[in-house]
Amino acid sequence: MGIDQPVSDFDQMQYQSEAFLELTHIIQTKKIPNALLFYGQENTGRKEAAILFAKGCNCKSGTKLFCRTCTSCRKIDNNSHPDMIFIEPPEGKNIITISRIREVGGILSSRPNEAKYRMVLISKADAMNTQAQNALLKMLEEPPGNTFFVLTAVKPDHLLATIISRCRKIRFKSMSGKVIAKRLISEFQTDPEIAHIVSETIGSDFKKILACLGLNNEKDSCEKEGPDWLKKRKWLMETLVDIIKADKEDLSKGFMLSQKLCLDAGFINDASAIIKTFFRDLMIFPVFPEKIVNLDFFDSFSHITQMVHKDRFFEWSKYLYESEKKIEANCTLRLVLDSFFLKIAGNGREVYV
């Protein structure tokens, strides 16, 4: 596994300056911890940082953090270094099992082949099941020589407290929506309104944002995902408006939306994020209409907030929160969505004084 984005030095990771300053200090002082925990949202540079850190710990130039020309740096860049061990959930699965951790244990029973410091990078460490975490804990309690572990996690609270206590914790901050929007406008000439909507809807995952807009790091707009995502978002927003405005007796729109979302598994997480912004906008529109996310639906929010009492918006947000918890608990997705859309259907007909 190589580096996803080329980086010439730690200080060029401008959005993670604090994390990289700390890692630089560790390399310079040669006080390498047995284990580090890189935590933060997806695509905040945690994996890239781990690879750069491994290069810095093993670079043979002796003059820079890493040189990119010595045999160690080149092998790490080419994913051919025998002492760089990478663990992550298998493709299509969201769990790391004990068998994979035991494999690592077998490798670590021998000395490193050629590295000064061998690295074990466990990406998505919070996906380890309890048995896998306990197996890892034994390794951390009796760390092998000349070896350090890097664990990356979005949800570090899913790790055992005893694992966390043995790690040096380094936080990778998310870019704010405003920063992301500015980058989209300045670097990719994105329409300001679209930049605002996408950055506030998807969050700090910049790679995902680029994909949703049909962009890539070469600033080409040739991917099909972008236009498709924008069309789906508009369709979902319009359908939510229609469901609220519908007659109480007309429940078909809610059932049809539920069915379509269940059939589009790849869009369900994005749909959840879009629905959240929709109800957030409804709650704040009566007080701060200029601060809504979905600016292109300003007129729709204005109409709905004139027809439905604001207390209802908070009730809907509560229903949404409860629905999310049920989905996380592996309740049947179709039943949860049906129930939620039934609770909001037809409420737009209740005029308040």
Coordinates of C-alpha atoms in Angstrom, one line a residue:
M1 CA 0.0 0.0 0.0
G2 CA 1.5 3.3 -1.1
I3 CA 0.8 6.8 -0.3
D4 CA -2.5 8.0 -1.7
Q5 CA -1.4 11.5 -2.3
P6 CA 2.2 12.6 -3.0
V7 CA 3.7 14.7 -0.2
S8 CA 7.2 16.2 -0.3
D9 CA 7.6 16.7 3.4
F10 CA 5.7 16.8 6.7
D11 CA 5.3 20.5 6.7
Q12 CA 3.4 20.3 3.4
M13 CA 0.5 18.6 5.1
Q14 CA -0.9 22.1 5.9
Y15 CA -4.1 21.0 7.4
Q16 CA -2.5 18.6 9.9
S17 CA 0.4 20.9 11.1
E18 CA 0.0 20.0 14.8
A19 CA 0.0 16.2 14.1
F20 CA 3.0 16.4 11.8
L21 CA 4.9 18.7 14.1
E22 CA 4.5 16.1 16.9
L23 CA 5.6 13.3 14.6
T24 CA 8.6 15.3 13.4
H25 CA 9.7 15.8 17.0
I26 CA 9.4 12.1 17.7
I27 CA 11.7 11.3 14.8
Q28 CA 14.2 14.0 15.6
T29 CA 14.4 12.9 19.3
K30 CA 14.6 9.2 18.3
K31 CA 12.1 8.4 21.0
I32 CA 9.8 6.1 19.1
P33 CA 6.7 4.9 21.1
N34 CA 5.7 1.3 21.0
A35 CA 2.3 2.3 19.7
L36 CA 0.6 5.3 18.3
L37 CA -3.1 6.0 17.8
F38 CA -4.0 8.3 14.9
Y39 CA -7.6 9.3 15.3
G40 CA -9.9 11.5 13.3
Q41 CA -12.4 11.5 10.5
E42 CA -11.9 9.6 7.2
N43 CA -9.4 11.0 4.7
T44 CA -7.7 13.3 7.1
G45 CA -4.2 12.0 6.2
R46 CA -3.8 9.4 9.0
K47 CA -2.6 6.5 6.8
E48 CA -0.3 8.8 4.8
A49 CA 1.1 10.2 8.0
A50 CA 1.9 6.7 9.2
I51 CA 3.8 5.8 6.0
L52 CA 5.7 9.1 6.1
F53 CA 6.5 8.5 9.8
A54 CA 7.9 5.0 9.0
K55 CA 10.0 6.5 6.3
G56 CA 11.3 9.2 8.7
C57 CA 12.2 6.5 11.3
N58 CA 14.1 4.4 8.7
C59 CA 15.6 6.9 6.3
K60 CA 19.3 6.2 5.8
S61 CA 20.3 9.7 4.5
G62 CA 20.8 11.1 8.0
T63 CA 20.2 14.6 6.8
K64 CA 16.4 14.9 6.3
L65 CA 13.3 13.5 7.8
F66 CA 13.2 11.3 4.8
C67 CA 15.1 11.5 1.4
R68 CA 13.0 9.4 -1.0
T69 CA 16.3 8.2 -2.6
C70 CA 17.8 5.7 -0.1
T71 CA 16.8 2.1 -0.4
S72 CA 14.5 2.2 2.6
C73 CA 12.5 5.2 1.4
R74 CA 12.3 3.7 -2.1
K75 CA 11.0 0.4 -0.9
I76 CA 8.4 2.0 1.3
D77 CA 7.3 4.1 -1.6
N78 CA 7.1 1.1 -3.8
N79 CA 5.3 -1.0 -1.2
S80 CA 8.1 -3.6 -1.3
H81 CA 9.6 -3.1 2.1
P82 CA 9.5 -6.5 4.0
D83 CA 9.1 -4.8 7.4
M84 CA 6.1 -2.6 6.7
I85 CA 3.1 -4.7 7.7
F86 CA -0.4 -3.4 6.8
I87 CA -3.7 -4.7 8.4
E88 CA -7.2 -3.6 7.5
P89 CA -10.7 -5.1 7.1
P90 CA -11.0 -7.4 4.1
E91 CA -12.7 -5.9 1.1
G92 CA -16.4 -5.9 1.5
K93 CA -16.2 -6.5 5.3
N94 CA -16.2 -4.2 8.3
I95 CA -14.3 -6.3 10.8
I96 CA -10.8 -7.4 11.6
T97 CA -10.7 -10.8 13.2
I98 CA -8.3 -12.5 15.6
S99 CA -6.9 -14.7 12.9
R100 CA -5.4 -11.6 11.2
I101 CA -3.8 -10.4 14.4
R102 CA -2.4 -13.8 15.1
E103 CA -0.8 -13.8 11.6
V104 CA 1.0 -10.5 12.6
G105 CA 2.1 -12.2 15.9
G106 CA 3.8 -14.9 13.9
I107 CA 5.7 -12.4 11.8
L108 CA 6.7 -10.4 14.8
S109 CA 8.2 -13.5 16.5
S110 CA 11.2 -12.9 14.2
R111 CA 13.5 -9.9 14.1
P112 CA 13.0 -7.2 11.4
N113 CA 14.5 -8.2 8.1
E114 CA 16.3 -4.9 7.4
A115 CA 14.4 -2.0 9.0
K116 CA 15.7 -0.1 12.0
Y117 CA 12.1 0.2 13.1
R118 CA 9.5 -2.2 11.8
M119 CA 6.0 -0.8 11.5
V120 CA 2.6 -2.5 11.9
L121 CA -0.1 -0.3 10.6
I122 CA -3.6 -1.3 11.5
S123 CA -6.0 0.8 9.5
K124 CA -9.5 1.1 10.9
A125 CA -8.4 -0.4 14.1
D126 CA -11.8 0.3 15.6
A127 CA -13.1 -2.4 13.3
M128 CA -11.3 -5.1 15.4
N129 CA -13.7 -7.4 17.2
T130 CA -13.1 -8.1 20.9
Q131 CA -11.1 -11.2 20.4
A132 CA -8.8 -9.4 17.9
Q133 CA -8.3 -6.5 20.3
N134 CA -7.4 -8.8 23.2
A135 CA -4.8 -10.5 21.0
L136 CA -3.3 -7.1 20.1
L137 CA -3.3 -6.1 23.7
K138 CA -1.0 -9.0 24.5
M139 CA 1.5 -7.8 21.9
L140 CA 1.3 -4.2 23.2
E141 CA 1.9 -5.5 26.8
E142 CA 5.1 -7.3 25.6
P143 CA 6.1 -5.3 22.6
P144 CA 8.6 -6.9 20.2
G145 CA 11.9 -5.2 19.7
N146 CA 12.5 -2.5 17.1
T147 CA 8.8 -2.5 16.2
F148 CA 6.1 0.1 16.6
F149 CA 2.4 -0.1 16.0
V150 CA 0.2 2.6 14.4
L151 CA -3.5 2.3 14.8
T152 CA -5.9 4.5 12.9
A153 CA -9.5 5.0 14.1
V154 CA -12.5 7.1 13.4
K155 CA -14.2 5.9 16.6
P156 CA -11.4 5.4 19.2
D157 CA -14.0 4.8 21.9
H158 CA -14.6 1.4 20.2
L159 CA -11.1 0.3 21.2
L160 CA -10.4 -1.3 24.6
A161 CA -9.4 1.3 27.2
T162 CA -6.3 -0.8 27.9
I163 CA -5.2 -0.5 24.3
I164 CA -5.7 3.2 24.2
S165 CA -3.7 3.7 27.4
R166 CA -0.7 2.0 25.7
C167 CA -0.8 4.3 22.7
R168 CA 0.5 7.8 22.1
K169 CA -2.6 9.6 20.9
I170 CA -2.4 12.0 18.0
R171 CA -5.5 13.7 16.7
F172 CA -6.0 14.5 13.0
K173 CA -8.3 17.4 12.7
S174 CA -11.1 17.7 10.1
M175 CA -11.2 20.6 7.7
S176 CA -14.1 23.0 8.4
G177 CA -16.9 23.3 5.9
K178 CA -15.8 26.9 5.1
V179 CA -12.2 25.8 4.4
I180 CA -13.4 23.0 2.1
A181 CA -15.7 25.3 0.3
K182 CA -12.9 27.8 -0.3
R183 CA -10.7 25.1 -1.7
L184 CA -13.4 23.9 -4.0
I185 CA -14.0 27.4 -5.3
S186 CA -10.3 28.4 -5.7
E187 CA -8.8 25.1 -6.8
F188 CA -11.7 23.5 -8.8
Q189 CA -13.8 26.5 -9.8
T190 CA -16.8 25.0 -8.1
D191 CA -20.0 27.1 -8.0
P192 CA -20.0 28.7 -4.5
E193 CA -23.6 27.5 -3.7
I194 CA -22.7 23.9 -4.6
A195 CA -19.4 24.1 -2.8
H196 CA -21.3 25.3 0.4
I197 CA -24.0 22.6 0.1
V198 CA -21.6 19.7 -0.5
S199 CA -19.0 20.6 2.1
E200 CA -21.7 21.1 4.8
T201 CA -23.5 17.9 3.8
I202 CA -20.7 15.4 3.5
G203 CA -18.4 16.9 6.1
S204 CA -14.6 16.8 6.2
D205 CA -14.0 13.8 3.8
F206 CA -12.4 15.8 1.0
K207 CA -11.8 12.8 -1.3
K208 CA -15.4 11.9 -1.0
I209 CA -16.5 15.4 -1.8
L210 CA -14.3 15.5 -4.9
A211 CA -15.9 12.2 -6.0
C212 CA -19.4 13.5 -5.4
L213 CA -18.7 16.5 -7.6
G214 CA -17.1 14.3 -10.3
L215 CA -13.6 15.7 -9.6
N216 CA -10.3 14.2 -8.8
N217 CA -6.9 15.4 -7.5
E218 CA -5.9 16.3 -11.1
K219 CA -8.8 18.7 -11.1
D220 CA -10.5 17.0 -14.0
S221 CA -14.3 16.7 -14.0
C222 CA -14.6 13.4 -15.9
E223 CA -16.1 11.0 -13.3
K224 CA -19.7 10.0 -13.5
E225 CA -20.3 10.0 -9.7
G226 CA -20.5 13.7 -9.4
P227 CA -23.5 14.6 -11.6
D228 CA -25.3 11.5 -10.4
W229 CA -24.8 12.4 -6.7
L230 CA -26.1 15.9 -7.3
K231 CA -29.1 14.6 -9.1
K232 CA -29.9 12.1 -6.4
R233 CA -29.6 14.8 -3.7
K234 CA -32.0 17.1 -5.6
W235 CA -34.5 14.2 -6.0
L236 CA -34.3 13.3 -2.4
M237 CA -34.8 16.9 -1.2
E238 CA -37.8 17.3 -3.5
T239 CA -39.3 14.1 -2.4
L240 CA -39.0 15.1 1.3
V241 CA -40.8 18.3 0.5
D242 CA -43.5 16.5 -1.3
I243 CA -44.0 14.0 1.6
I244 CA -44.5 16.8 4.1
K245 CA -46.9 18.7 1.8
A246 CA -48.9 15.7 0.9
D247 CA -52.4 15.0 2.1
K248 CA -52.6 12.9 5.3
E249 CA -54.3 10.2 3.4
D250 CA -51.6 10.0 0.7
L251 CA -48.9 7.8 2.2
S252 CA -47.6 6.4 -1.1
K253 CA -44.7 8.9 -1.5
G254 CA -43.2 7.9 1.8
F255 CA -43.4 4.2 1.1
M256 CA -42.0 4.8 -2.4
L257 CA -39.0 6.8 -1.1
S258 CA -38.3 4.1 1.5
Q259 CA -38.3 1.4 -1.2
K260 CA -36.0 3.3 -3.5
L261 CA -33.5 4.1 -0.7
C262 CA -33.4 0.4 0.4
L263 CA -32.7 -0.6 -3.2
D264 CA -29.8 1.8 -3.5
A265 CA -27.4 0.5 -0.8
G266 CA -24.5 2.6 -2.1
F267 CA -26.4 5.8 -1.5
I268 CA -28.0 5.1 1.8
N269 CA -25.3 6.8 4.0
D270 CA -25.3 9.9 1.8
A271 CA -29.1 9.9 1.9
S272 CA -28.9 9.9 5.7
A273 CA -26.5 12.9 5.7
I274 CA -28.8 14.8 3.2
I275 CA -31.9 14.1 5.3
K276 CA -30.1 15.4 8.4
T277 CA -29.3 18.7 6.7
F278 CA -32.9 18.9 5.5
F279 CA -34.3 18.7 9.1
R280 CA -31.5 20.9 10.5
D281 CA -32.5 23.6 8.0
L282 CA -36.1 23.4 9.0
M283 CA -35.3 23.9 12.6
I284 CA -33.0 26.9 12.1
F285 CA -34.9 28.5 9.2
P286 CA -37.4 30.5 11.3
V287 CA -34.5 32.2 13.2
F288 CA -31.5 32.1 10.9
P289 CA -32.7 31.5 7.3
E290 CA -29.4 32.8 5.9
K291 CA -27.5 29.9 7.7
I292 CA -29.2 27.0 6.1
V293 CA -27.2 24.4 4.2
N294 CA -29.6 23.7 1.3
L295 CA -29.7 27.2 -0.1
D296 CA -31.3 26.0 -3.4
F297 CA -34.4 25.0 -1.4
F298 CA -34.8 28.3 0.4
D299 CA -38.3 28.8 -1.0
S300 CA -39.4 25.3 0.0
F301 CA -38.3 25.9 3.6
S302 CA -40.0 29.2 3.6
H303 CA -43.3 27.6 2.5
I304 CA -43.1 24.7 5.0
T305 CA -42.2 26.9 8.0
Q306 CA -45.3 29.0 7.3
M307 CA -47.5 25.9 7.2
V308 CA -46.1 23.7 10.1
H309 CA -45.5 24.7 13.7
K310 CA -41.8 24.9 14.6
D311 CA -42.3 22.4 17.4
R312 CA -43.0 19.7 14.8
F313 CA -39.5 20.2 13.4
F314 CA -37.9 19.2 16.7
E315 CA -40.2 16.2 16.9
W316 CA -39.1 15.1 13.4
S317 CA -35.5 15.5 14.3
K318 CA -36.1 13.3 17.4
Y319 CA -37.7 10.7 15.2
L320 CA -34.7 10.9 12.8
Y321 CA -32.3 10.4 15.7
E322 CA -34.3 7.4 17.0
S323 CA -34.4 5.9 13.5
E324 CA -30.6 6.2 13.2
K325 CA -30.1 4.3 16.5
K326 CA -32.4 1.6 15.3
I327 CA -30.5 1.2 12.0
E328 CA -27.2 1.1 14.0
A329 CA -28.8 -1.7 16.1
N330 CA -29.4 -3.7 12.8
C331 CA -33.1 -3.3 12.8
T332 CA -34.7 -3.9 9.4
L333 CA -33.9 -0.9 7.3
R334 CA -37.2 -0.9 5.3
L335 CA -39.3 -1.0 8.4
V336 CA -37.4 1.8 10.1
L337 CA -37.6 4.1 7.0
D338 CA -41.3 3.3 6.5
S339 CA -42.0 4.2 10.1
F340 CA -40.0 7.5 9.9
F341 CA -41.6 8.7 6.7
L342 CA -45.1 7.9 8.0
K343 CA -44.5 10.2 11.0
I344 CA -43.7 13.2 8.8
A345 CA -46.2 12.5 5.9
G346 CA -49.0 15.0 5.5
N347 CA -47.9 17.3 8.4
G348 CA -47.7 20.2 6.0
R349 CA -51.4 20.4 5.9
E350 CA -51.7 21.4 9.6
V351 CA -51.8 25.2 9.6
Y352 CA -51.1 27.0 12.8
V353 CA -52.2 30.4 14.0

